[in-house]
């Protein structure tokens, strides 16, 4: 089967990536603010760490760099317009929480605000800051996770499908579609098959 | 509106994240191999850079660390079982390309192999390696992108929907679902509206 390829110069074509609302500021030295970030990813399991990349000229850069704390809030699809708006307007000119009718609540472990309307929020402390070019990378430990209690069943299991999260690919926002399988599903033994001891 | 939250200790709950096949080796000092990675993200626009995290005990660690080159291949949903399998089995025991019936083709700019059956492949050169704990982070420049020519229209526009990419969230693989909008859609002026000069 032929798979003819076209070769392009290097560009940011990794997809899908997360589309998240990063909360920053402490309400004192820096006002609470939000910035939309798609350049984000998990970087370590133990300790649990993630990374976000922010342009130094963004209004959110100073609070993240100086306070060394931020939150990563995973918005549900019905907040996609607010998610998009927070990536276009600037906290220099307005209060994004007010403009987007979102509620800032101080984190449990960090001074930065979580977005009450987001079903999952990760509270993060910056461990390392690396200037890469257009963006600066913040490597951060995830010190607490807030999950909407209504999405956790009686057995303590979190139903992520109900969170209705948003992915970003090639300049567009997408809802998650069909679940294909869980990690390890391709090699899972079928019921009744012989398990090698 | 109440949004009662449950607080958990820090854990890797960022979602959705990409689920990609990383190609490594040069076919000489290190055999061609594949490793499934979900701890991946874009980290810089200019230069175009991404990061992947790999456990040092993985068979793919040495070729990536020593050759300082790898590819990131975005699999279509119909290859989800192969994607999953490459995250469970080890290249120490088998040839993953053979086991998964995937075709290794040397990169255009790097010695590492791209997966012919993946509609998008990013060729990467490692710029920095950071040990974070369970995982080591490789920060890499994207030096070329290969796109399946059939997904590019006559105007040169890439139709990512046809690529049918896979997202990973909370231990499960998902297809992308409905497209919600493009970047900036929330503030786009409607046709006929007054544009402030």
PDB file of C-alpha atoms in Angstrom, chain A residues 3-18 20 39-50 53 55 72 74 77 80-81 84-85 87-89 108 115-118 120-122 128 130 132-135 137 139 142-150 152 156 158 160-161 165-187, chain B residues 3-18 20 39-50 53 55 72 74 77 80-81 84-85 87-89 108 115-118 120-122 128 130 132-135 137 139 142-150 152 156 158 160-161 165-187:
ATOM      1  CA  UNK A   3       1.662   6.162   1.466  1.00  0.00           C
ATOM      2  CA  UNK A   4       3.051   9.027  -0.590  1.00  0.00           C
ATOM      3  CA  UNK A   5       4.283  11.797   1.684  1.00  0.00           C
ATOM      4  CA  UNK A   6       4.740  15.538   1.301  1.00  0.00           C
ATOM      5  CA  UNK A   7       7.701  16.959   3.204  1.00  0.00           C
ATOM      6  CA  UNK A   8       7.251  20.285   4.993  1.00  0.00           C
ATOM      7  CA  UNK A   9       9.714  22.311   7.075  1.00  0.00           C
ATOM      8  CA  UNK A  10       9.476  21.785  10.831  1.00  0.00           C
ATOM      9  CA  UNK A  11       6.276  23.141  12.396  1.00  0.00           C
ATOM     10  CA  UNK A  12       4.143  22.541  15.473  1.00  0.00           C
ATOM     11  CA  UNK A  13       2.017  19.722  14.076  1.00  0.00           C
ATOM     12  CA  UNK A  14       1.839  17.499  17.148  1.00  0.00           C
ATOM     13  CA  UNK A  15      -1.881  16.760  17.652  1.00  0.00           C
ATOM     14  CA  UNK A  16      -4.159  16.490  19.460  1.00  0.00           C
ATOM     15  CA  UNK A  17      -2.868  18.551  22.365  1.00  0.00           C
ATOM     16  CA  UNK A  18      -4.759  19.723  25.466  1.00  0.00           C
ATOM     17  CA  UNK A  20      -6.592  24.360  29.034  1.00  0.00           C
ATOM     18  CA  UNK A  39       1.403  24.039  24.535  1.00  0.00           C
ATOM     19  CA  UNK A  40       1.002  21.844  27.620  1.00  0.00           C
ATOM     20  CA  UNK A  41       1.822  18.234  28.416  1.00  0.00           C
ATOM     21  CA  UNK A  42       2.502  15.705  31.133  1.00  0.00           C
ATOM     22  CA  UNK A  43       6.270  15.286  31.608  1.00  0.00           C
ATOM     23  CA  UNK A  44       6.775  12.931  34.584  1.00  0.00           C
ATOM     24  CA  UNK A  45       4.728  10.354  36.511  1.00  0.00           C
ATOM     25  CA  UNK A  46       6.726  10.330  39.771  1.00  0.00           C
ATOM     26  CA  UNK A  47       6.792  13.051  40.869  1.00  0.00           C
ATOM     27  CA  UNK A  48       3.647  13.990  38.932  1.00  0.00           C
ATOM     28  CA  UNK A  49       4.734  16.867  36.716  1.00  0.00           C
ATOM     29  CA  UNK A  50       3.453  18.808  33.739  1.00  0.00           C
ATOM     30  CA  UNK A  53       4.835  27.065  27.572  1.00  0.00           C
ATOM     31  CA  UNK A  55       5.357  33.705  25.575  1.00  0.00           C
ATOM     32  CA  UNK A  72      -4.284  24.036  34.956  1.00  0.00           C
ATOM     33  CA  UNK A  74      -9.616  21.440  32.039  1.00  0.00           C
ATOM     34  CA  UNK A  77     -16.886  21.599  25.810  1.00  0.00           C
ATOM     35  CA  UNK A  80     -15.143  26.282  24.621  1.00  0.00           C
ATOM     36  CA  UNK A  81     -16.032  29.881  23.683  1.00  0.00           C
ATOM     37  CA  UNK A  84     -11.024  30.502  23.148  1.00  0.00           C
ATOM     38  CA  UNK A  85     -11.723  34.051  24.343  1.00  0.00           C
ATOM     39  CA  UNK A  87      -6.520  33.009  24.475  1.00  0.00           C
ATOM     40  CA  UNK A  88      -7.329  36.131  22.452  1.00  0.00           C
ATOM     41  CA  UNK A  89      -8.074  38.949  24.919  1.00  0.00           C
ATOM     42  CA  UNK A 108      -6.023  24.372  48.125  1.00  0.00           C
ATOM     43  CA  UNK A 115     -11.800  27.882  37.817  1.00  0.00           C
ATOM     44  CA  UNK A 116     -14.837  26.600  39.730  1.00  0.00           C
ATOM     45  CA  UNK A 117     -16.717  25.750  36.512  1.00  0.00           C
ATOM     46  CA  UNK A 118     -13.971  23.372  35.268  1.00  0.00           C
ATOM     47  CA  UNK A 120     -10.741  19.092  36.793  1.00  0.00           C
ATOM     48  CA  UNK A 121      -8.072  21.484  38.082  1.00  0.00           C
ATOM     49  CA  UNK A 122      -4.397  20.730  38.677  1.00  0.00           C
ATOM     50  CA  UNK A 128      12.230  24.940  36.482  1.00  0.00           C
ATOM     51  CA  UNK A 130      13.595  27.299  30.430  1.00  0.00           C
ATOM     52  CA  UNK A 132      13.339  28.108  24.357  1.00  0.00           C
ATOM     53  CA  UNK A 133      12.727  30.931  21.857  1.00  0.00           C
ATOM     54  CA  UNK A 134       9.242  32.341  21.289  1.00  0.00           C
ATOM     55  CA  UNK A 135       8.074  30.462  24.391  1.00  0.00           C
ATOM     56  CA  UNK A 137       8.780  26.354  29.328  1.00  0.00           C
ATOM     57  CA  UNK A 139       8.212  22.563  34.401  1.00  0.00           C
ATOM     58  CA  UNK A 142       1.321  18.820  40.340  1.00  0.00           C
ATOM     59  CA  UNK A 143       0.745  19.235  44.073  1.00  0.00           C
ATOM     60  CA  UNK A 144      -3.035  18.727  44.174  1.00  0.00           C
ATOM     61  CA  UNK A 145      -5.888  17.800  41.860  1.00  0.00           C
ATOM     62  CA  UNK A 146      -9.448  19.046  42.249  1.00  0.00           C
ATOM     63  CA  UNK A 147     -12.211  16.988  40.660  1.00  0.00           C
ATOM     64  CA  UNK A 148     -15.885  17.855  40.565  1.00  0.00           C
ATOM     65  CA  UNK A 149     -17.411  15.542  43.169  1.00  0.00           C
ATOM     66  CA  UNK A 150     -20.433  14.804  40.962  1.00  0.00           C
ATOM     67  CA  UNK A 152     -16.842  10.549  41.124  1.00  0.00           C
ATOM     68  CA  UNK A 156     -14.338   6.569  44.066  1.00  0.00           C
ATOM     69  CA  UNK A 158     -13.742   9.263  38.234  1.00  0.00           C
ATOM     70  CA  UNK A 160     -13.857  11.397  32.698  1.00  0.00           C
ATOM     71  CA  UNK A 161     -16.430  11.022  29.891  1.00  0.00           C
ATOM     72  CA  UNK A 165     -13.035  17.665  27.710  1.00  0.00           C
ATOM     73  CA  UNK A 166     -11.649  19.628  24.772  1.00  0.00           C
ATOM     74  CA  UNK A 167      -8.735  18.722  22.493  1.00  0.00           C
ATOM     75  CA  UNK A 168      -6.880  21.087  20.146  1.00  0.00           C
ATOM     76  CA  UNK A 169      -5.573  20.041  16.741  1.00  0.00           C
ATOM     77  CA  UNK A 170      -4.350  22.119  13.813  1.00  0.00           C
ATOM     78  CA  UNK A 171      -6.016  25.309  15.028  1.00  0.00           C
ATOM     79  CA  UNK A 172      -9.368  23.769  15.915  1.00  0.00           C
ATOM     80  CA  UNK A 173     -11.091  22.676  19.115  1.00  0.00           C
ATOM     81  CA  UNK A 174     -12.642  19.201  19.264  1.00  0.00           C
ATOM     82  CA  UNK A 175     -14.765  17.258  21.711  1.00  0.00           C
ATOM     83  CA  UNK A 176     -13.523  13.769  22.478  1.00  0.00           C
ATOM     84  CA  UNK A 177     -15.369  11.165  20.411  1.00  0.00           C
ATOM     85  CA  UNK A 178     -15.660   7.389  20.654  1.00  0.00           C
ATOM     86  CA  UNK A 179     -13.597   5.593  23.276  1.00  0.00           C
ATOM     87  CA  UNK A 180     -11.457   3.044  21.414  1.00  0.00           C
ATOM     88  CA  UNK A 181     -10.043   1.109  24.361  1.00  0.00           C
ATOM     89  CA  UNK A 182      -8.043   1.373  27.553  1.00  0.00           C
ATOM     90  CA  UNK A 183      -4.262   1.194  27.975  1.00  0.00           C
ATOM     91  CA  UNK A 184      -3.232  -2.445  27.470  1.00  0.00           C
ATOM     92  CA  UNK A 185      -6.456  -3.473  25.712  1.00  0.00           C
ATOM     93  CA  UNK A 186      -4.615  -4.832  22.665  1.00  0.00           C
ATOM     94  CA  UNK A 187      -2.827  -7.512  24.692  1.00  0.00           C
TER      95      UNK A 187
ATOM     96  CA  UNK B   3     -19.346  23.013  41.996  1.00  0.00           C
ATOM     97  CA  UNK B   4     -18.375  20.859  44.959  1.00  0.00           C
ATOM     98  CA  UNK B   5     -14.844  19.563  44.527  1.00  0.00           C
ATOM     99  CA  UNK B   6     -12.954  16.559  45.847  1.00  0.00           C
ATOM    100  CA  UNK B   7      -9.266  17.199  46.522  1.00  0.00           C
ATOM    101  CA  UNK B   8      -6.772  14.497  45.530  1.00  0.00           C
ATOM    102  CA  UNK B   9      -2.989  14.413  45.898  1.00  0.00           C
ATOM    103  CA  UNK B  10      -1.042  15.463  42.808  1.00  0.00           C
ATOM    104  CA  UNK B  11      -1.330  13.032  39.884  1.00  0.00           C
ATOM    105  CA  UNK B  12      -0.988  13.084  36.111  1.00  0.00           C
ATOM    106  CA  UNK B  13      -4.550  14.138  35.291  1.00  0.00           C
ATOM    107  CA  UNK B  14      -3.826  16.528  32.416  1.00  0.00           C
ATOM    108  CA  UNK B  15      -6.114  15.423  29.569  1.00  0.00           C
ATOM    109  CA  UNK B  16      -6.498  14.857  26.738  1.00  0.00           C
ATOM    110  CA  UNK B  17      -2.878  14.314  25.738  1.00  0.00           C
ATOM    111  CA  UNK B  18      -1.504  12.992  22.428  1.00  0.00           C
ATOM    112  CA  UNK B  20       1.929   8.841  19.498  1.00  0.00           C
ATOM    113  CA  UNK B  39       3.762  12.212  27.835  1.00  0.00           C
ATOM    114  CA  UNK B  40       4.370  14.465  24.819  1.00  0.00           C
ATOM    115  CA  UNK B  41       3.585  18.086  24.040  1.00  0.00           C
ATOM    116  CA  UNK B  42       4.433  21.089  21.924  1.00  0.00           C
ATOM    117  CA  UNK B  43       6.786  23.409  23.844  1.00  0.00           C
ATOM    118  CA  UNK B  44       7.779  26.214  21.449  1.00  0.00           C
ATOM    119  CA  UNK B  45       6.486  27.768  18.211  1.00  0.00           C
ATOM    120  CA  UNK B  46       9.717  29.416  17.013  1.00  0.00           C
ATOM    121  CA  UNK B  47      11.785  27.339  16.725  1.00  0.00           C
ATOM    122  CA  UNK B  48       9.154  24.622  16.411  1.00  0.00           C
ATOM    123  CA  UNK B  49       9.849  22.282  19.319  1.00  0.00           C
ATOM    124  CA  UNK B  50       8.167  19.432  21.135  1.00  0.00           C
ATOM    125  CA  UNK B  53       9.234  11.932  28.273  1.00  0.00           C
ATOM    126  CA  UNK B  55      11.580   6.182  31.393  1.00  0.00           C
ATOM    127  CA  UNK B  72       6.857  11.408  16.403  1.00  0.00           C
ATOM    128  CA  UNK B  74       0.540  10.392  14.770  1.00  0.00           C
ATOM    129  CA  UNK B  77      -7.671   5.456  14.969  1.00  0.00           C
ATOM    130  CA  UNK B  80      -5.037   2.124  17.869  1.00  0.00           C
ATOM    131  CA  UNK B  81      -4.381  -1.537  18.715  1.00  0.00           C
ATOM    132  CA  UNK B  84      -1.399   0.312  22.366  1.00  0.00           C
ATOM    133  CA  UNK B  85       0.696  -2.804  21.715  1.00  0.00           C
ATOM    134  CA  UNK B  87       3.386   0.680  24.665  1.00  0.00           C
ATOM    135  CA  UNK B  88       3.178  -2.752  26.288  1.00  0.00           C
ATOM    136  CA  UNK B  89       5.676  -5.031  24.507  1.00  0.00           C
ATOM    137  CA  UNK B 108      14.225  12.808   5.426  1.00  0.00           C
ATOM    138  CA  UNK B 115       6.021   4.976  10.280  1.00  0.00           C
ATOM    139  CA  UNK B 116       4.754   4.927   6.686  1.00  0.00           C
ATOM    140  CA  UNK B 117       1.193   4.085   7.786  1.00  0.00           C
ATOM    141  CA  UNK B 118       0.887   7.222   9.976  1.00  0.00           C
ATOM    142  CA  UNK B 120       1.664  12.736  10.013  1.00  0.00           C
ATOM    143  CA  UNK B 121       5.263  12.287  11.185  1.00  0.00           C
ATOM    144  CA  UNK B 122       7.473  14.872  12.871  1.00  0.00           C
ATOM    145  CA  UNK B 128      18.217  19.119  25.752  1.00  0.00           C
ATOM    146  CA  UNK B 130      16.415  16.639  31.637  1.00  0.00           C
ATOM    147  CA  UNK B 132      12.872  14.644  36.215  1.00  0.00           C
ATOM    148  CA  UNK B 133      12.328  11.468  38.269  1.00  0.00           C
ATOM    149  CA  UNK B 134      10.564   8.433  36.795  1.00  0.00           C
ATOM    150  CA  UNK B 135      10.878  10.051  33.358  1.00  0.00           C
ATOM    151  CA  UNK B 137      12.363  14.832  29.270  1.00  0.00           C
ATOM    152  CA  UNK B 139      13.311  18.740  24.350  1.00  0.00           C
ATOM    153  CA  UNK B 142      11.018  19.645  14.831  1.00  0.00           C
ATOM    154  CA  UNK B 143      13.222  19.723  11.728  1.00  0.00           C
ATOM    155  CA  UNK B 144      10.745  18.304   9.187  1.00  0.00           C
ATOM    156  CA  UNK B 145       7.121  17.217   8.966  1.00  0.00           C
ATOM    157  CA  UNK B 146       5.845  14.472   6.685  1.00  0.00           C
ATOM    158  CA  UNK B 147       2.165  14.546   5.774  1.00  0.00           C
ATOM    159  CA  UNK B 148       0.322  11.972   3.710  1.00  0.00           C
ATOM    160  CA  UNK B 149      -0.124  13.687   0.347  1.00  0.00           C
ATOM    161  CA  UNK B 150      -3.695  12.383  -0.020  1.00  0.00           C
ATOM    162  CA  UNK B 152      -3.540  17.801   1.279  1.00  0.00           C
ATOM    163  CA  UNK B 156      -2.166  22.982  -0.154  1.00  0.00           C
ATOM    164  CA  UNK B 158      -4.090  19.873   5.151  1.00  0.00           C
ATOM    165  CA  UNK B 160      -6.579  16.932   9.671  1.00  0.00           C
ATOM    166  CA  UNK B 161     -10.077  15.447  10.115  1.00  0.00           C
ATOM    167  CA  UNK B 165      -6.101  11.070  15.183  1.00  0.00           C
ATOM    168  CA  UNK B 166      -6.124   9.526  18.638  1.00  0.00           C
ATOM    169  CA  UNK B 167      -6.245  11.295  22.008  1.00  0.00           C
ATOM    170  CA  UNK B 168      -5.439   9.762  25.395  1.00  0.00           C
ATOM    171  CA  UNK B 169      -7.300  10.624  28.583  1.00  0.00           C
ATOM    172  CA  UNK B 170      -7.373   8.931  31.978  1.00  0.00           C
ATOM    173  CA  UNK B 171      -6.020   5.629  30.637  1.00  0.00           C
ATOM    174  CA  UNK B 172      -8.259   5.445  27.563  1.00  0.00           C
ATOM    175  CA  UNK B 173      -7.828   6.127  23.857  1.00  0.00           C
ATOM    176  CA  UNK B 174     -10.391   8.321  22.100  1.00  0.00           C
ATOM    177  CA  UNK B 175     -11.099   9.402  18.563  1.00  0.00           C
ATOM    178  CA  UNK B 176     -11.601  13.117  18.073  1.00  0.00           C
ATOM    179  CA  UNK B 177     -15.282  14.011  17.966  1.00  0.00           C
ATOM    180  CA  UNK B 178     -17.194  17.112  16.879  1.00  0.00           C
ATOM    181  CA  UNK B 179     -15.208  20.157  15.839  1.00  0.00           C
ATOM    182  CA  UNK B 180     -16.331  23.028  18.090  1.00  0.00           C
ATOM    183  CA  UNK B 181     -14.590  25.931  16.369  1.00  0.00           C
ATOM    184  CA  UNK B 182     -11.254  27.314  15.278  1.00  0.00           C
ATOM    185  CA  UNK B 183      -8.817  29.423  17.285  1.00  0.00           C
ATOM    186  CA  UNK B 184     -10.305  32.903  17.620  1.00  0.00           C
ATOM    187  CA  UNK B 185     -13.867  31.845  16.733  1.00  0.00           C
ATOM    188  CA  UNK B 186     -15.328  33.311  19.918  1.00  0.00           C
ATOM    189  CA  UNK B 187     -14.337  36.866  18.990  1.00  0.00           C
TER     190      UNK B 187
END
